[in-house]
Short mmCIF file of C-alpha atoms and ligand atoms in Angstrom, two decimals:
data_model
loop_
_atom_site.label_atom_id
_atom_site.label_comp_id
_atom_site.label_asym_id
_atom_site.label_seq_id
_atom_site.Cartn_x
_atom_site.Cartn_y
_atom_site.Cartn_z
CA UNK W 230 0.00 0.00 0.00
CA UNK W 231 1.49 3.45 -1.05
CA UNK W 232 -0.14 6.58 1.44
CA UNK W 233 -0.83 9.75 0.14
CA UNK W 234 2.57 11.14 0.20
CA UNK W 235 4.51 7.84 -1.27
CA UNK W 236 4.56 6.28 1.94
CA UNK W 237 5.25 2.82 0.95
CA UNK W 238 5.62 0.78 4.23
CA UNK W 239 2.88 0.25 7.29
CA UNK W 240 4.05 3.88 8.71
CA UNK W 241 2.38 6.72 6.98
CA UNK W 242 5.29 9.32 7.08
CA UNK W 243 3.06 12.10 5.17
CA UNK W 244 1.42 11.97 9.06
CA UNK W 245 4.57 11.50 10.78
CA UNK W 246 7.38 12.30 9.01
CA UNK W 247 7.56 15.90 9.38
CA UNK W 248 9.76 15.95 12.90
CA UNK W 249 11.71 12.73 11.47
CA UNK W 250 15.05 14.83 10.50
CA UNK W 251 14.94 17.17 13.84
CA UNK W 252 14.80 13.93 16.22
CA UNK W 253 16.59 11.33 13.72
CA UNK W 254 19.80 12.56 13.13
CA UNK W 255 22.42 9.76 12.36
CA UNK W 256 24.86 8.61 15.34
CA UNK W 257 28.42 9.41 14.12
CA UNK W 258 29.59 6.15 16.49
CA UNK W 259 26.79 4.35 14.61
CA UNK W 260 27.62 5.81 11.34
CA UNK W 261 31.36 4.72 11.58
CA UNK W 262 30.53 1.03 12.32
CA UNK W 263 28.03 0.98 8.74
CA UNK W 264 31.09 2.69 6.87
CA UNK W 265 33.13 0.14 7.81
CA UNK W 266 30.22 -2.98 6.90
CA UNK W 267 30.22 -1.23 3.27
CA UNK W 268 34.27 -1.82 3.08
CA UNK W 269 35.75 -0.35 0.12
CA UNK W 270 32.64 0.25 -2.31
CA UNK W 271 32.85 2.83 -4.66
CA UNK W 272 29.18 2.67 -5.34
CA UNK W 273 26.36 2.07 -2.46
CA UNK W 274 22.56 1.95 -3.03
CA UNK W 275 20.52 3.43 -0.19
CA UNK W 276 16.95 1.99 0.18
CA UNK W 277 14.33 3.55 2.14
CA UNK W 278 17.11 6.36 2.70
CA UNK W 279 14.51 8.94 4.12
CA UNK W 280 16.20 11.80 5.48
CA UNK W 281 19.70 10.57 4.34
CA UNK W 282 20.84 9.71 7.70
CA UNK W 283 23.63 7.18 7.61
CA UNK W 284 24.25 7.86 3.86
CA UNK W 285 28.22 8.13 3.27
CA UNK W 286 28.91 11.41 1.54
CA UNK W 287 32.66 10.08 0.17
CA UNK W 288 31.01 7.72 -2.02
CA UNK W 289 28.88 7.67 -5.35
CA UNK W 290 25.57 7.07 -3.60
CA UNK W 291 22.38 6.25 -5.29
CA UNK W 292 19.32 6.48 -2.83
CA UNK W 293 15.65 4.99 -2.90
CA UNK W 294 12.90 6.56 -1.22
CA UNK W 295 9.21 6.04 -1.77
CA UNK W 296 7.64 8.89 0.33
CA UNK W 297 7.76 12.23 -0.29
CA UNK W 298 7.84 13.68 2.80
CA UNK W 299 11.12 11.99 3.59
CA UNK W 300 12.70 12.52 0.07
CA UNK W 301 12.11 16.74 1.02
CA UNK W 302 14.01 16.74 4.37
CA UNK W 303 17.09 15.19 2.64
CA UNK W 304 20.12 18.22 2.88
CA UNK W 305 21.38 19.79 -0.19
CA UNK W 306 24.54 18.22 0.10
CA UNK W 307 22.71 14.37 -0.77
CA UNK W 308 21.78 13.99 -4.09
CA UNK W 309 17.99 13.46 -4.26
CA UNK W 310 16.55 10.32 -3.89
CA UNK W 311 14.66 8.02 -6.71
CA UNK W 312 10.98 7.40 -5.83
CA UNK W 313 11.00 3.69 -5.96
CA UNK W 314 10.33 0.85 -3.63
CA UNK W 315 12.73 -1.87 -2.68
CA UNK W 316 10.44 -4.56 -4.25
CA UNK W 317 10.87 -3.27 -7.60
CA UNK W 318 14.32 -1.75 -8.20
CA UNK W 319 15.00 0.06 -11.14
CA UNK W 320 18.53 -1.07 -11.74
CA UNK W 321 20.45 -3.84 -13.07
CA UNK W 322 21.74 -7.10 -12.17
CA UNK W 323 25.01 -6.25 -9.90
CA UNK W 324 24.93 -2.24 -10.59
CA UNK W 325 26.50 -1.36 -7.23
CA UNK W 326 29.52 -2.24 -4.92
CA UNK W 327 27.54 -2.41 -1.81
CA UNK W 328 23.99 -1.41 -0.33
CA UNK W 329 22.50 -0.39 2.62
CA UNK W 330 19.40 -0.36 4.68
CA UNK W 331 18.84 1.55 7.91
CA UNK W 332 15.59 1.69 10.70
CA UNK W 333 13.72 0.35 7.18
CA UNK W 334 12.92 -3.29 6.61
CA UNK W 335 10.31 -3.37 9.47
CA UNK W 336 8.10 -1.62 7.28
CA UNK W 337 8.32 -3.18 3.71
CA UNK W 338 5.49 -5.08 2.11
CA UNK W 339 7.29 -8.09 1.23
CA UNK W 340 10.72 -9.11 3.19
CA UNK W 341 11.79 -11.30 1.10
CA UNK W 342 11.32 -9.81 -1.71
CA UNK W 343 12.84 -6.51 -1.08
CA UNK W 344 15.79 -8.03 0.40
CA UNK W 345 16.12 -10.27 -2.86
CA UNK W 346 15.92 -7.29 -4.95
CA UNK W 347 18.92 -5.52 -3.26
CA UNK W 348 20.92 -8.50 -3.50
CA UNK W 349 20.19 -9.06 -7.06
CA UNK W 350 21.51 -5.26 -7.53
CA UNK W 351 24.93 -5.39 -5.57
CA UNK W 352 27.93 -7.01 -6.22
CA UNK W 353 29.54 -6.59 -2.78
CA UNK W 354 28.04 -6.51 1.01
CA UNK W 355 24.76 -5.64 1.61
CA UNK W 356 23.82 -4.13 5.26
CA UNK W 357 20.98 -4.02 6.89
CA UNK W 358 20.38 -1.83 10.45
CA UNK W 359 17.61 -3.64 12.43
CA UNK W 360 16.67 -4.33 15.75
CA UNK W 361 16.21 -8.06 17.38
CA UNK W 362 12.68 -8.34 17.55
CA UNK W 363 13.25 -10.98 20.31
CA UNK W 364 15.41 -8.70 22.40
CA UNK W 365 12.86 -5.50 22.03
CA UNK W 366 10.36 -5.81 25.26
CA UNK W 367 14.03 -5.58 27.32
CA UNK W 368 14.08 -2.54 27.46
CA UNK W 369 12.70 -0.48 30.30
CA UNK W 370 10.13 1.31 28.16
CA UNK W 371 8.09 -1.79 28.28
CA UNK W 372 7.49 -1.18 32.19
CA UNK W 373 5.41 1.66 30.80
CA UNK W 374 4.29 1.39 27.15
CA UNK W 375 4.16 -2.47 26.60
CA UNK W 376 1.93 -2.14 23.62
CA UNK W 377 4.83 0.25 21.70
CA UNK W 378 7.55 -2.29 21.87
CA UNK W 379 4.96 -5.37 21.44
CA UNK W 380 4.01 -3.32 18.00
CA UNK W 381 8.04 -3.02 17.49
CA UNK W 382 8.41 -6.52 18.07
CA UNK W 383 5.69 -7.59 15.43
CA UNK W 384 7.05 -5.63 13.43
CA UNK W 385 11.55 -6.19 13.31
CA UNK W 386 11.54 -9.65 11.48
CA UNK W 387 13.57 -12.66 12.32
CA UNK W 388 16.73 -12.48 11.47
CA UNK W 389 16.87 -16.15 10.20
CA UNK W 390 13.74 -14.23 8.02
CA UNK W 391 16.49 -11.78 7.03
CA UNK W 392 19.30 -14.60 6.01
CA UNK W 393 16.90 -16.15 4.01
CA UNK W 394 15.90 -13.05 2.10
CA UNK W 395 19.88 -12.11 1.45
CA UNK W 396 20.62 -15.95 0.21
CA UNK W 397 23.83 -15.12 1.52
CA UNK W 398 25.74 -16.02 4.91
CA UNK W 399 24.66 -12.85 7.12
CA UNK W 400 27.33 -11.37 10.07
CA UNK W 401 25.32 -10.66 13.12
CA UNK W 402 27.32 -7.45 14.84
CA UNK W 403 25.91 -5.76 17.89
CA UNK W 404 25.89 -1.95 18.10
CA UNK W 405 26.27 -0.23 21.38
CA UNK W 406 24.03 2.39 21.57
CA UNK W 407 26.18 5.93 22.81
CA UNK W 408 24.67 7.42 25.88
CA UNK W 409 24.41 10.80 24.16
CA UNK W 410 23.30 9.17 20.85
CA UNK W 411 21.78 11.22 17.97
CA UNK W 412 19.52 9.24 16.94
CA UNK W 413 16.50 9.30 18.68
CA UNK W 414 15.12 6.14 18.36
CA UNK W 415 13.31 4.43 21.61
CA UNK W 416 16.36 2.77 22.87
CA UNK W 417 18.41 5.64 22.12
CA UNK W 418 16.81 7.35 25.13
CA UNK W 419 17.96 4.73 27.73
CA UNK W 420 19.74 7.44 30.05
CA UNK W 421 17.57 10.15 29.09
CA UNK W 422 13.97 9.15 29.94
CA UNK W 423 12.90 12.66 30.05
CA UNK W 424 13.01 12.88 26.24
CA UNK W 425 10.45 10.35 25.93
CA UNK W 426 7.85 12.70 27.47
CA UNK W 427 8.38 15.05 24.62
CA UNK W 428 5.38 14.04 21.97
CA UNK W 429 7.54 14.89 18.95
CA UNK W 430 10.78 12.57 20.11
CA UNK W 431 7.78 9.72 20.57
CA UNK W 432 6.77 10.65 16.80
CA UNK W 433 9.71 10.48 15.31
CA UNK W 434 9.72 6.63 16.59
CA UNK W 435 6.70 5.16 14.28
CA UNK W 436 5.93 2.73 16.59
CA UNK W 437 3.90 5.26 18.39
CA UNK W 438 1.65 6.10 15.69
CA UNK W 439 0.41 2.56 15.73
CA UNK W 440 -1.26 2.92 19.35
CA UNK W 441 -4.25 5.40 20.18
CA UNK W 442 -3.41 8.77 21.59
CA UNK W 443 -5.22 7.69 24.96
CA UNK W 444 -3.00 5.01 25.17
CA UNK W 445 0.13 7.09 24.46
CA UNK W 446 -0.77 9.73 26.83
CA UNK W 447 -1.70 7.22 29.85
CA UNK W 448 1.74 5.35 28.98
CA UNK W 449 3.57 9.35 29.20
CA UNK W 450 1.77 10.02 32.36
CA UNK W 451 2.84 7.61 33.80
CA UNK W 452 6.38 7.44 33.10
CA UNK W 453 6.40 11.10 34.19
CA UNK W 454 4.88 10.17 37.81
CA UNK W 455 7.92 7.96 38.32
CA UNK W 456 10.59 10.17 37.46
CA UNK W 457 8.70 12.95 39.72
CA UNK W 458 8.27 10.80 42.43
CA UNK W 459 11.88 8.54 41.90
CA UNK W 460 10.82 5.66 40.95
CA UNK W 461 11.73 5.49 37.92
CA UNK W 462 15.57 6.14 39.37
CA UNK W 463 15.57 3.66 41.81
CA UNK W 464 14.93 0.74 39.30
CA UNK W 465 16.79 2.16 36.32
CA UNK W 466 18.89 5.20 37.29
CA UNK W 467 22.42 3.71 36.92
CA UNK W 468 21.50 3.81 33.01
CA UNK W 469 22.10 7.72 33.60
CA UNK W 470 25.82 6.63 33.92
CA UNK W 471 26.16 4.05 31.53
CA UNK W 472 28.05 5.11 28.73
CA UNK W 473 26.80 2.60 26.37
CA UNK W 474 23.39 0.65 26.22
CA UNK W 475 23.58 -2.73 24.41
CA UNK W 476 19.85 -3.25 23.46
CA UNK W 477 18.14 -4.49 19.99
CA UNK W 478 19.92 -2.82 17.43
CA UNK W 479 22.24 -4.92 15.45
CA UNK W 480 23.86 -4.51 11.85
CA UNK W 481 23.29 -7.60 9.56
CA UNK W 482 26.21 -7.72 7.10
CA UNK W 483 25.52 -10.30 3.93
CA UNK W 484 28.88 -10.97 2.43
CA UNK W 485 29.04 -10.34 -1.34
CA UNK W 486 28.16 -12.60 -3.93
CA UNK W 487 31.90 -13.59 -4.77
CA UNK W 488 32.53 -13.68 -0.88
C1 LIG H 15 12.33 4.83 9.78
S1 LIG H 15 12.61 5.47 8.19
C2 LIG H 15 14.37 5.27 8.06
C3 LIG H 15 15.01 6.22 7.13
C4 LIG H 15 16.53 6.20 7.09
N1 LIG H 15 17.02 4.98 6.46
C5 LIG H 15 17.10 6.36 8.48
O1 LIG H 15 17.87 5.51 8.94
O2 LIG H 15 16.79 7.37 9.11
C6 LIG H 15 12.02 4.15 7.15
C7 LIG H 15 11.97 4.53 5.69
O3 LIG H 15 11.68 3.37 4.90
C8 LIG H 15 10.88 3.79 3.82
N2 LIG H 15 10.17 2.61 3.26
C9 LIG H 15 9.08 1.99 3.76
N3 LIG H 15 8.71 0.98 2.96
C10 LIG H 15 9.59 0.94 1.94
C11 LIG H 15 9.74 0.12 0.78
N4 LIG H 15 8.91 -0.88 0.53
N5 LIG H 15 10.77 0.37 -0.07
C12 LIG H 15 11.64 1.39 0.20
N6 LIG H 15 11.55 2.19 1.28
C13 LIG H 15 10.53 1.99 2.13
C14 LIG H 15 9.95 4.82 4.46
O4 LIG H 15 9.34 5.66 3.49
C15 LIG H 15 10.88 5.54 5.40
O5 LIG H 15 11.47 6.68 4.81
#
């Protein structure tokens, strides 16, 4: 299903997109660790690239992105991105070195083929950034909003779904999530519960915008009594210290075809 802006996935970013780029900037520590999965590659394809975040800008980068909300908050320093879905590339057999997919497959219509499609088009590594959907409900958000990271968890496929898709033997690599981190995904606020009160931060997380605004605002409300009263600090308040947080997020790394 395509929304009204392009949207392409189950997250209509026409809705929600619009404080994406203020709240989802990408994590240089994170950023380094992807530049280093896409090894020497010349060429990368981007799919579902929204903003740009993530996107090396010392490479020859070709991005995909279906909705048009996204494709407008990309800076003027990315080229724009192609309005195209990863289930039908428009590019041939083994155009690129490498590709990459970040905070993306969750929402496609169809896994497998998507994932297919990118390794049909790249020669060298393709890398995905996704989160564990069996390590989600950790987190300490799920004290509070269960139904959020139950949606997440629907949501993050398998990663033996993922394998399958690339055709490909897949490196599993955990990435430790900065304490000061960028990118303001759920997890990202781990030490910094306070931002999670703050409706735009939750929007820029689309897992939000799949539960009712009572149940959003009940899940808020309460989270804010416990850091008023101390609660919340006396179960989790050594996270305010931790300098790292290793949660869901992994990168997937499919070798290339010749590796
Ligand atoms: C959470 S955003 C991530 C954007 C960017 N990669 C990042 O890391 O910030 C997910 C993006 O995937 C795009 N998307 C959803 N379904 C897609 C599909 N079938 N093919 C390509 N992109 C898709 C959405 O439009 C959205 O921009």
């Amino acid at each position: 299903m395509r929304h009204g802006d392009g949207s392409a996935g189950d997250a209509d970013y026409g809705r929600i997109g619009h404080s994406y780029g203020a709240y989802r900037q990408p994590d240089p520590r994170i950023a380094a660790m992807i530049e280093a999965a896409l090894g020497p590659a010349e060429t990368v394809l981007n799919v579902g690239a929204g903003a740009g975040s993530y996107e090396p800008t010392d490479r020859r980068v070709t991005a995909v992105e279906p909705s048009a909300s996204m494709r407008v908050q990309r800076p003027p320093r990315l080229a724009p991105a192609i309005d195209a879905v990863t289930e039908r590339l428009p590019f041939g057999d083994d155009s690129f070195d490498a590709a990459m997919a970040t905070f993306t497959i969750h929402q496609w219509t169809d896994l497998a083929g998507g994932l297919g499609e990118m390794r049909r088009v790249t020669r060298g590594p393709v890398v995905i950034l996704t989160c564990d959907p069996f390590e989600v409900a950790a987190f300490w958000l799920n004290d509070y909003a269960p139904e959020v990271l139950a949606t997440e968890a629907r949501r993050y496929p398998p990663f033996e779904a993922i394998a399958e898709g690339l055709g490909t033997p897949v490196e599993r690599v955990a990435v430790p999530i900065p304490f000061d981190c960028r990118d303001g995904f759920n997890e990202a606020y781990y030490g910094r519960p306070e931002m999670l009160l703050d409706p735009a931060a939750r929007l820029a997380c689309s897992a939000w915008s799949f539960v009712t605004a009572d149940y959003a605002a009940a899940a808020v409300a309460a989270l804010a009594a416990d850091l008023d009263s101390g609660a919340w600090d006396a179960r989790y308040g050594t996270l305010r210290t931790q300098p790292h947080y290793l949660g869901s997020l992994y990168l997937l790394v499919s070798s290339g075809k010749a590796g």
